[in-house]
Tab-separated table of C-alpha atoms in Angstrom:
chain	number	residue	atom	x	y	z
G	1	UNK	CA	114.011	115.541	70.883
G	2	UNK	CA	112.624	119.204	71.042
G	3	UNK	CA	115.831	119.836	72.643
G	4	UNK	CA	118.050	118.459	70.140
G	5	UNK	CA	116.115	120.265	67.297
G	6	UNK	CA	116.872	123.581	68.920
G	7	UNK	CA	120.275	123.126	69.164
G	8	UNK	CA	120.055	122.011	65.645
G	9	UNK	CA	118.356	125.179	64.430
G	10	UNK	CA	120.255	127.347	66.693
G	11	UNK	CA	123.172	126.619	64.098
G	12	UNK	CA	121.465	127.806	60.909
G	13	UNK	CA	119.171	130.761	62.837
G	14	UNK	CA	121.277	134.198	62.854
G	15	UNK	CA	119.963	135.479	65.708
G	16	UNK	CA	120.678	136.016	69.749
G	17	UNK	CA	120.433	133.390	72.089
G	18	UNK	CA	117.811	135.354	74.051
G	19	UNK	CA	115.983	136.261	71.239
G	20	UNK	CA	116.666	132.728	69.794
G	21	UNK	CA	114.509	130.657	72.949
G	22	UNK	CA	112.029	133.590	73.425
G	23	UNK	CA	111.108	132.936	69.955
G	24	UNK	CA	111.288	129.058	70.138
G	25	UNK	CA	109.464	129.471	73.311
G	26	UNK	CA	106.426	131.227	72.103
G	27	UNK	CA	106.276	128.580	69.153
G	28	UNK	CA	105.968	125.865	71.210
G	29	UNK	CA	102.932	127.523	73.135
G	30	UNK	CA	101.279	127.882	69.408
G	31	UNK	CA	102.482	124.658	68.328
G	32	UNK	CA	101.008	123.029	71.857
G	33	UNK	CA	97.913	125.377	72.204
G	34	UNK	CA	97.602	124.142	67.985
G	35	UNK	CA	97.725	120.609	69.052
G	36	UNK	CA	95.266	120.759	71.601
G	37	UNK	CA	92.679	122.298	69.186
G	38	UNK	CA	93.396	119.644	66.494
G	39	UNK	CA	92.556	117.097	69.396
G	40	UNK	CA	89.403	119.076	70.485
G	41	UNK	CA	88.171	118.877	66.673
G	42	UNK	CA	88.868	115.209	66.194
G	43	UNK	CA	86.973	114.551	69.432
G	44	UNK	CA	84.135	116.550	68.516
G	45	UNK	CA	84.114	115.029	64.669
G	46	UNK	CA	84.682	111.345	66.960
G	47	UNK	CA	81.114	112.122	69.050
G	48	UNK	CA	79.148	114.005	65.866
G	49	UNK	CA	80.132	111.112	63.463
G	50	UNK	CA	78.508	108.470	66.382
G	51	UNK	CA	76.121	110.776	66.810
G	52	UNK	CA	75.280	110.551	62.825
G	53	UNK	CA	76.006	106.704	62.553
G	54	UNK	CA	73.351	106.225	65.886
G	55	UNK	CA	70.477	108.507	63.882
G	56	UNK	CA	71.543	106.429	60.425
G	57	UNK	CA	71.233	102.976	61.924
G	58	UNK	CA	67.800	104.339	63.611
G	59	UNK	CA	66.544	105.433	61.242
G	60	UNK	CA	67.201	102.572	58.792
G	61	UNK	CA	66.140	99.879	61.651
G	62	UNK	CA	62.892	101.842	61.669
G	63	UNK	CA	62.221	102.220	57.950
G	64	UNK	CA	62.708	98.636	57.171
G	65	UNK	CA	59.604	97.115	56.848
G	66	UNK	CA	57.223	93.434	57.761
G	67	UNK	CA	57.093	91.732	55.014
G	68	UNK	CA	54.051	89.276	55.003
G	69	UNK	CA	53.414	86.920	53.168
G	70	UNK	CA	49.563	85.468	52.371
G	71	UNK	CA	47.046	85.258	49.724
G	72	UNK	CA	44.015	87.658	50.496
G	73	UNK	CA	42.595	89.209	47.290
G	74	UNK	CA	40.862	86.537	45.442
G	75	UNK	CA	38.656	87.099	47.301
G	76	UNK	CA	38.309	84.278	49.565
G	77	UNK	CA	36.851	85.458	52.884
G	78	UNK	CA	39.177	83.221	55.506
G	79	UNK	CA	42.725	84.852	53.433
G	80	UNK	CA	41.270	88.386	53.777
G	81	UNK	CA	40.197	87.777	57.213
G	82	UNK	CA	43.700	86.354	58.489
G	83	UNK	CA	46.042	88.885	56.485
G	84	UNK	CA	43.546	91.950	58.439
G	85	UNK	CA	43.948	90.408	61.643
G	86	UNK	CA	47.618	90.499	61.328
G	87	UNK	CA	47.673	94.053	59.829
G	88	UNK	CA	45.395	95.452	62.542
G	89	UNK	CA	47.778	93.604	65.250
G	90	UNK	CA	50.603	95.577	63.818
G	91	UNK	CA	49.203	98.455	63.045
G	92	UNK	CA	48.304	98.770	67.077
G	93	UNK	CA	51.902	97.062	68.337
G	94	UNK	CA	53.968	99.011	65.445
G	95	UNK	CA	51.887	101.666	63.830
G	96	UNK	CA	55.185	103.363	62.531
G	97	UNK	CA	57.033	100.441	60.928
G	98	UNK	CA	55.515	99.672	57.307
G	99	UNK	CA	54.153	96.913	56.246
G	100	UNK	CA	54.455	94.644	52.479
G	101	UNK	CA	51.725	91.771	51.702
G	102	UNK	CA	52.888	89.916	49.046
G	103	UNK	CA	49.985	88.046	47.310
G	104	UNK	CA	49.124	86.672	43.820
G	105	UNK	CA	45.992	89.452	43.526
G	106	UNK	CA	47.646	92.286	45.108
G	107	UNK	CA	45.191	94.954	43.249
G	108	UNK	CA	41.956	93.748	44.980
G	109	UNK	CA	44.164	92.993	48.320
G	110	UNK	CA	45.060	96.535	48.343
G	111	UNK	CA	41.140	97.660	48.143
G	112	UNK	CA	40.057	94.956	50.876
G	113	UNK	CA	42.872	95.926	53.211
G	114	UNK	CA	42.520	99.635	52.967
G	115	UNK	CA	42.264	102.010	55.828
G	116	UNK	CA	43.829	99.089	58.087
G	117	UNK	CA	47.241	100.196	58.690
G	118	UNK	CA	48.621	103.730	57.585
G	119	UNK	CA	51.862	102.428	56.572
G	120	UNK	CA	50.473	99.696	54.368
G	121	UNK	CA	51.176	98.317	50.896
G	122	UNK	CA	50.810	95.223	48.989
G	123	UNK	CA	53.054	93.498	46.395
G	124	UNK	CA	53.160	90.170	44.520
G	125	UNK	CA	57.027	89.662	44.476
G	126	UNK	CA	57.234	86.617	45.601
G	127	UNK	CA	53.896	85.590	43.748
G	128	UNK	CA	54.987	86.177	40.124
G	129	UNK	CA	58.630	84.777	41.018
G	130	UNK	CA	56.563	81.439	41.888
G	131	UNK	CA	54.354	81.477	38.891
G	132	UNK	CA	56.591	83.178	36.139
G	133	UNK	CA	59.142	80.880	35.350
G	134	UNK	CA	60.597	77.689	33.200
G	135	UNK	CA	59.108	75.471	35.777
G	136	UNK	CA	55.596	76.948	36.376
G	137	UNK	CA	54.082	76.695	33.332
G	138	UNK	CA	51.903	73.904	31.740
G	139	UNK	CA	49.654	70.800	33.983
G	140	UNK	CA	49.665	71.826	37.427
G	141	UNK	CA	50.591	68.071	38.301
G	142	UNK	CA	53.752	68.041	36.188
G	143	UNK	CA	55.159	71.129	38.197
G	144	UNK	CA	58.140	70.355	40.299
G	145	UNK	CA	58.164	72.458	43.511
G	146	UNK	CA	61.257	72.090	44.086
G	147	UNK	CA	62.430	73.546	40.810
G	148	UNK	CA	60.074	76.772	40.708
G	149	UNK	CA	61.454	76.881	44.907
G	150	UNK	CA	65.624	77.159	43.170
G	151	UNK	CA	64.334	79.288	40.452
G	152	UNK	CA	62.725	81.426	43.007
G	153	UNK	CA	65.681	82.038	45.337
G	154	UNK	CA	68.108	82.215	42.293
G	155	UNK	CA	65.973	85.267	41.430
G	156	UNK	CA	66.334	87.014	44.793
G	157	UNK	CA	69.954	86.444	45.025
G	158	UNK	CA	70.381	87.670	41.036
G	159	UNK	CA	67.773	90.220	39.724
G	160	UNK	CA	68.595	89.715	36.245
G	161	UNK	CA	66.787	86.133	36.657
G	162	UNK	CA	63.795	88.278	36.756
G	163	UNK	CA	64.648	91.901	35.687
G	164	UNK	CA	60.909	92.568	35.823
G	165	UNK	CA	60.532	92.471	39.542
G	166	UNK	CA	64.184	93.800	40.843
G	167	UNK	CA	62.529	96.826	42.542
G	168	UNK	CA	60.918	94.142	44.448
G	169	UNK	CA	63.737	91.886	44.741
G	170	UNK	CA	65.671	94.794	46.308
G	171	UNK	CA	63.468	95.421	48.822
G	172	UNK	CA	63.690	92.166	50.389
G	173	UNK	CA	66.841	92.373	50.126
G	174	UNK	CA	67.647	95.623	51.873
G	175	UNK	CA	64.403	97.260	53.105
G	176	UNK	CA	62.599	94.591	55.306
G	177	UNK	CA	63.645	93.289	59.247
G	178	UNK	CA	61.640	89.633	58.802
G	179	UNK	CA	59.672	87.889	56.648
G	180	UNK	CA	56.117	86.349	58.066
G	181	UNK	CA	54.139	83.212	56.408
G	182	UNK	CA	50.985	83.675	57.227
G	183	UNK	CA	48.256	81.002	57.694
G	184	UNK	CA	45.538	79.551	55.921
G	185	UNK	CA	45.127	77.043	53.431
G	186	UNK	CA	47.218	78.041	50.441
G	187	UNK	CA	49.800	76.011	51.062
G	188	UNK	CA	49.293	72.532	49.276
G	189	UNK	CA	49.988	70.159	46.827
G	190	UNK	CA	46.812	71.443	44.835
G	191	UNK	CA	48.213	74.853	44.239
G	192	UNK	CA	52.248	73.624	43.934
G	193	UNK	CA	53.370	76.590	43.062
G	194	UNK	CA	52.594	78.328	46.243
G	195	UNK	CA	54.474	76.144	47.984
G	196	UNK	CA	57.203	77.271	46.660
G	197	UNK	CA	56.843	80.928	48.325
G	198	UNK	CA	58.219	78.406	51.900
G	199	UNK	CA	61.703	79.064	50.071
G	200	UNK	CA	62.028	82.605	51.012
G	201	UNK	CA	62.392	81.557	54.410
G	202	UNK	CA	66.478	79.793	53.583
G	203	UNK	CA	67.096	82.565	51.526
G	204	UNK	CA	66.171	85.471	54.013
G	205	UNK	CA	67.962	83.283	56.994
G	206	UNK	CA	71.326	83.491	54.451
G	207	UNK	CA	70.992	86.998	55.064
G	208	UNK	CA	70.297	87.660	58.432
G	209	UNK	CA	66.740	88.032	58.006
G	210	UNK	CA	64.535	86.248	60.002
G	211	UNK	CA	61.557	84.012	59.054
G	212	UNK	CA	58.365	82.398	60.740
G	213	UNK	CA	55.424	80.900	59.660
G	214	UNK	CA	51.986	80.961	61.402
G	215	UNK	CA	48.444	79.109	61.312
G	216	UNK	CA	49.218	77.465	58.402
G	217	UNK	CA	47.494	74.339	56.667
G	218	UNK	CA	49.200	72.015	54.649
G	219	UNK	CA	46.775	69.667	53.355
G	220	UNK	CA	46.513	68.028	51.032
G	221	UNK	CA	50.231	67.473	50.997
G	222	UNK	CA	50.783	64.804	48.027
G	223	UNK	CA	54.726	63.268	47.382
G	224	UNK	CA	57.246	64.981	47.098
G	225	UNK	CA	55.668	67.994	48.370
G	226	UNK	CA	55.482	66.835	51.899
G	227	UNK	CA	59.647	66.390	51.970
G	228	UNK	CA	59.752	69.607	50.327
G	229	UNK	CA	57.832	71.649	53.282
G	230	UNK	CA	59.383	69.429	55.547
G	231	UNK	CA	63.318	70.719	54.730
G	232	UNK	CA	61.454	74.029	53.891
G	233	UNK	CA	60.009	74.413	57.691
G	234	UNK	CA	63.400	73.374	58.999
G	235	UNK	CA	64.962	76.867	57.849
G	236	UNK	CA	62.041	79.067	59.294
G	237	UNK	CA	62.979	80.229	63.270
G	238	UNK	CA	59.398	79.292	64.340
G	239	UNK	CA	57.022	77.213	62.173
G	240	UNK	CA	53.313	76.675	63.511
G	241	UNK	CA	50.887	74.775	61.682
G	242	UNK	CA	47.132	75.239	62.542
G	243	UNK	CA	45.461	70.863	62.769
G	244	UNK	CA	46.967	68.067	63.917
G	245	UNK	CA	47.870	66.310	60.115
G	246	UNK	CA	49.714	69.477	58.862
G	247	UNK	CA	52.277	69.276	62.473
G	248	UNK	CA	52.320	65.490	61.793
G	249	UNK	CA	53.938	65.912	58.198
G	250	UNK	CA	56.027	69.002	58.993
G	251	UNK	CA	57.821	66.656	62.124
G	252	UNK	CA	57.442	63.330	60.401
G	253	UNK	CA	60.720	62.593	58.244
G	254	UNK	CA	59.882	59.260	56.218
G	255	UNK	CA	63.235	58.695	54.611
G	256	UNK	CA	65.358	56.720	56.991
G	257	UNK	CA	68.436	57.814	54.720
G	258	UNK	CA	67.853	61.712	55.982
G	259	UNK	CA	66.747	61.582	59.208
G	260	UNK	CA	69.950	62.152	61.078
G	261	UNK	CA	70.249	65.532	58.977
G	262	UNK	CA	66.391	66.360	59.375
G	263	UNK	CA	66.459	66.417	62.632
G	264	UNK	CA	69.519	68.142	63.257
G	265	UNK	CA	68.310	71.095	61.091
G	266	UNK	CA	64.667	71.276	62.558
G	267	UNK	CA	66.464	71.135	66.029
G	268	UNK	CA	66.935	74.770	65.435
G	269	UNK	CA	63.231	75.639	64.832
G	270	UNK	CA	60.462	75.533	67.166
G	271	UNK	CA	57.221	73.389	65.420
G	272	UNK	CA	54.340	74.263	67.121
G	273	UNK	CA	50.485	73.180	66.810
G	274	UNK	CA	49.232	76.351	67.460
G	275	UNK	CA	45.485	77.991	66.683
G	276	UNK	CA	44.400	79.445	63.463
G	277	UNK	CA	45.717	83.030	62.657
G	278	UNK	CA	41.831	84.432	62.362
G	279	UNK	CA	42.431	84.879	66.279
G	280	UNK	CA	45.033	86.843	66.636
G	281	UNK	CA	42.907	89.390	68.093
G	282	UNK	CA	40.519	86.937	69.370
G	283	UNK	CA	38.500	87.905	66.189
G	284	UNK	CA	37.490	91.642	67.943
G	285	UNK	CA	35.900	93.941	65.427
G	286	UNK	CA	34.858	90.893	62.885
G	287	UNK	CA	31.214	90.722	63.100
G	288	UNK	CA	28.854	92.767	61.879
G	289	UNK	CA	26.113	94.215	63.748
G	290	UNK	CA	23.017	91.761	64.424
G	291	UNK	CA	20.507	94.364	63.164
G	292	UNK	CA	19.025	92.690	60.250
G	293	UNK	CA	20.580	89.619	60.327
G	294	UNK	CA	19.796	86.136	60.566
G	295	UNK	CA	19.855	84.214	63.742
G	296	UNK	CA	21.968	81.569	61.575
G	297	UNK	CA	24.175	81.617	58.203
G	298	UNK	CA	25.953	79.132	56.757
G	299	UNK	CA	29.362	79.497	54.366
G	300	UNK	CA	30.287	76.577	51.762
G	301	UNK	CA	32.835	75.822	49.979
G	302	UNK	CA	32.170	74.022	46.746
G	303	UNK	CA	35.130	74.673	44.708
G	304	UNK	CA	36.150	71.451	45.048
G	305	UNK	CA	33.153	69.155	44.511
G	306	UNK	CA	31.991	68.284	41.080
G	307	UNK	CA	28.095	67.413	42.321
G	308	UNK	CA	26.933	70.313	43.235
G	309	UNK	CA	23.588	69.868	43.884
G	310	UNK	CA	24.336	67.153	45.788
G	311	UNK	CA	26.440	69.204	48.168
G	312	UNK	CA	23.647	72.091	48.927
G	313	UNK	CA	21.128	68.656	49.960
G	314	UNK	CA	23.326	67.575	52.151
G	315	UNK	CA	23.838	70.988	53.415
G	316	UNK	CA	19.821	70.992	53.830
G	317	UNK	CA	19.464	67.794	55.445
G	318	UNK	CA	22.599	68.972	58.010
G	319	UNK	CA	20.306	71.988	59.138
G	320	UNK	CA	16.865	69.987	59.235
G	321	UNK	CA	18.374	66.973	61.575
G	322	UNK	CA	19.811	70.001	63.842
């Protein structure tokens, strides 16, 4: 081809033969020597531009964040005590990587959980998403899980469901690497709109992300609630509940009709009975020093008993038959 084209522009060239192929000569050293730097450039652009993709991806990997979910804040002494045990775990296993609580109190969250982990901050995404809708309002009992659950993930795949919490929408979309339930006992039919945050889990695994749950108690678990968490658990990679009722409902499908499909879609998660989350660090660092304390202290709950009175003698005849 070069050949031909030299002939071709030996026709329309006025010059000698000599001077002709000395000078056709010396441009095909340029036009080689040219080529070869063109090469040496693309190669070079080739390794900086995986270079730059490599740092990018890094760095973005890194910068996405755990995003927790749990309910310290109230306060209530067993959610603050779970949700620090987690953060102090991660603060020693991945003291760079940040961390997002999402709670319904994140304001006195924040305060309880300071100094734990220097990367640490607390939202209520997922919270308000649950409580701020069509379906939320009104009787507790006439709630419908399941709708405030659609609601909820209809909002994280379109902001303008919720315009008021897209900054927070956005980064579950794009700045987290997983999404963690944690445990305690926040998830149940008495509080139905919390267990509707379990829906985050099929939404995040529709986007790569993935989802466990730990240590978490379930009862009580009233109808329909208990089918709900049931096809809820089945989208979560690992989903570990912390007494023996809560694993019975979560593996226990009670419609004959939807067993075959149940059990094909839990086949892909691992249900576990596994111990409360307050030990993740085998509870290191949680008492306080003895000095000045009792030899014995007892913690009730009476939230949830209308006599009272009758409760703390009880509680007094418990200690004098010990």
């Amino acid at each position: 081809m070069q050949l031909n084209m030299n002939r071709a522009l030996r026709h329309i060239v006025p010059l000698s033969n000599g001077t002709f192929h000395r000078r056709m000569s010396r441009t095909d050293v340029q036009l080689s020597e040219m080529a070869q730097s063109i090469d040496a450039v693309k190669h070079e652009t080739i390794a900086l531009r995986k270079q730059l993709d490599s740092v990018g991806c890094a760095e973005i990997k890194h910068n996405r964040a755990f995003y927790l979910v749990a309910e310290p804040g109230h306060p209530n002494y067993g959610d603050e005590l779970i949700a620090r045990e987690w953060v102090r775990y991660l603060a020693v296993q991945h003291p760079d990587v940040p961390i997002y609580i999402d709670c319904a109190r994140p304001g006195p969250a924040a305060t309880i959980l300071r100094d734990e982990h220097p990367r640490l901050s607390v939202v209520d995404t997922l919270a308000r998403l649950t409580r701020e809708n069509d379906f939320a309002s009104g009787d507790v009992r006439d709630q419908s899980t399941r709708d405030i659950a659609q609601f909820v993930v209809q909002a994280l795949n379109d902001e303008g469901k919720a315009a008021r919490y897209a900054s927070g929408i956005e980064l579950l979309r794009s700045g987290v690497r997983s999404v963690h339930v944690l445990g305690g006992g926040y998830l149940n039919s008495i509080w139905r709109v919390n267990l509707a945050r379990l829906s985050v889990a099929a939404w995040a695994r529709g986007r790569g992300i993935p989802a466990i749950a730990t240590g978490v108690g379930l009862l009580p678990l009233q109808d329909p609630d208990d089918s709900f968490v049931r096809e809820a658990a089945g989208s979560f990679i690992s989903f570990s509940v912390r007494d023996a009722e809560s694993y019975q409902t979560v593996i226990d499908s009670s419609s004959p009709q939807q067993v075959d499909g149940y059990l094909q879609k839990m086949a892909r998660t691992q249900i576990s009975l596994a111990p409360d989350d307050c030990f993740v660090n085998a509870l290191d660092r949680c008492y306080a020093p003895s000095e000045g304390l009792p030899d014995t202290m007892v913690c009730v709950q009476s939230d949830f008993v209308d006599d009272v009175a009758a409760l703390h003698k009880h509680v007094i005849a418990s200690l004098s038959s010990w």
